[in-house]
Every structure is written in C-alpha cells, then in structure tokens.
Amino acid sequence: MPADKDRTESVFGALLRAIVEDSPLKAAGFIVTIYGDVVEPRGGVVWTGNLIETCAAVGISETLVRTAVSRLVAAGQLSGEREGRRSFYRLAAPARSEFAAAARLLFGPPEAADWHFVQMTGTAPDEAMQVLERAGHARLGPRLAVGARPLPHLKQPAVVFRGEVVSGERDLGAFASDHWNLALHAEAYHGFLRRFGRLADLLGGGMRLGAAESLVARLVLVHQFRLVVLRDPRLPQAALPADWPGEAARMLFADLYLRLSPEADLHVARHFVTAAGALPEASEATLRRLSLLRESIRRDFS
C-alpha cells in the first residue's frame, strides 16, 4: 500500500541519516565497501553509474565519487575500462588479497590466537610501527610490538618471534589492559550496537524494506562493522573483559546481514551491470558468506 511504503521510506530514511550522522561515511571507503560486499564476489567489475547511484543514497555526491575512484585508481586498487560511453572499474590484482582477508574477517569463523612479537631492525622503524599499531598490535618499545592478530605486510626488515601463553593466563587481562586501549574499542562496538540495534528493532517490529533500501542498509552495516573490526586488536577471549561487546556486535551483524540479503541481492541483479551484462543475484562466494553467517549464529546458540 502506498501509505505504508511512504511511511517505511520516511522511517528508514530518518534512521539512515541518524546512523550516517553518528558515524560519517567517506566516499573512497564506502566505494571499497561496495566492491567488497557486492562486486568482488560477483566477478570484480561494475559500471561507474552503479557506484554513483548507490553512493547518492547515502548523501555522497557524483563529484566525490568520481574523485574517489580516480584516487583509488592512482593508488592501484582499481583499474578502468570503457565500453562505448560507459566506464567500468574492476579491482586491481594487488587489492584482491586485501578484500579476501577482510571477507574472511567479516564472514568467516573466529580467528585463532596468534601471539607474536615483532622487533623492527631497519633504520626507520617508526612508519612500520604505525602500520603494526593500525593492525591491532601494541607498542612495547621504539622497535618492539606484540599482537595476537595476523601479521600485516611490512616493507621494513623485522625479526618475528612466535609466542604462546605457558603460564599466568589469569593475568592475561591485566597484560592486555596495560598495552591496549580496550575501552576505546569497546565503545566502538557499543556505538555499532546502538546504531544498528534500532534497525533490528524496526525490522523485528514488522517494517519491510524495499530492495534498494535493503542494499543501502546492508552496505552501511558492512561498512561500519568492517571499520570497527579492522581496528579491534582481536585478542583471545581470555585477555578480554567479561562484558566485552564484540561478540554481541558480531551476532547483530550476522542477523541483520541475513535479514537484508534477499532483497538486497535482488536489487543487485536488477540494477548492477558490467560490460557483459547484469551482475548475478548470487554466486558461489555470496552463498558461502550467507552459509558462514548462519553457522556463526547456530554456533552462538548451541
């Protein structure tokens, strides 16, 4: 019914604006999310017009999209091709491994702890130490860092020591609180739960989104959860506070992603195109993601 549809669009629009205002989107980062969620699992290439239309739904202008695409091309993340008057962009080869790693993090099972120490040995260690800190490692000294996440690619030379906790596990939480600002990451998860908990309440209360709205909601969901998770040091459970909100955020992400996907994927199939034709509604990769998320929910409630 038109009145119900108008009300849904109004309520969803207000919620989307509140989410975006609370955690603003940047054009390049959101375009990366579109590729990671929609394009890469369906072949990696899409028409520029689809990027412009999708970004417009979250308030990102065409000018900002074109500027961001140019910068992503210059950074070696995208490569372009033309077919008539249309431009299409695909992921460049170096970016695909990064996208695959992010997908494993968002959709795959929890990572096993991988404690290690990294001692930078080059003449200019500070840049590498900043890379390690952005990847969730803690700085122990000017050249020494510790982490439990997979080691990022480092351009500078380093000595890496693998480690394991052989005693004192009861004090692992104190060690973690001494070296990581866990309160900052906990607040990021709480913010995610607060923003998207409202969307879960609306969907649970019977609100039904159309295909276009479902895709936009899913993209914003993925974008904001990805930013929180990538910054999280992802320490093992024994090192985290008892009230750590990370698992609750992951469950909310899985639940909303599964709810939004049927309509979102319909919109992709109806509107997203390559030079060879429409993107498929589903692929082996997208079906695998949905399966992994269902498994994570079953695992949580088993």
Short mmCIF file of C-alpha atoms in Angstrom, two decimals, residues 116-119 151 154 158-162:
data_model
loop_
_atom_site.label_atom_id
_atom_site.label_comp_id
_atom_site.label_asym_id
_atom_site.label_seq_id
_atom_site.Cartn_x
_atom_site.Cartn_y
_atom_site.Cartn_z
CA HIS A 116 53.88 -12.93 18.32
CA PHE A 117 56.47 -10.24 18.96
CA VAL A 118 57.90 -8.08 16.19
CA GLN A 119 61.29 -6.38 16.51
CA LEU A 151 50.94 -10.05 10.99
CA LEU A 154 55.78 -4.95 6.37
CA ALA A 158 61.95 -7.22 11.13
CA VAL A 159 62.57 -10.21 13.38
CA VAL A 160 59.34 -12.03 14.29
CA PHE A 161 59.06 -14.28 17.33
CA ARG A 162 56.08 -16.61 17.69
#
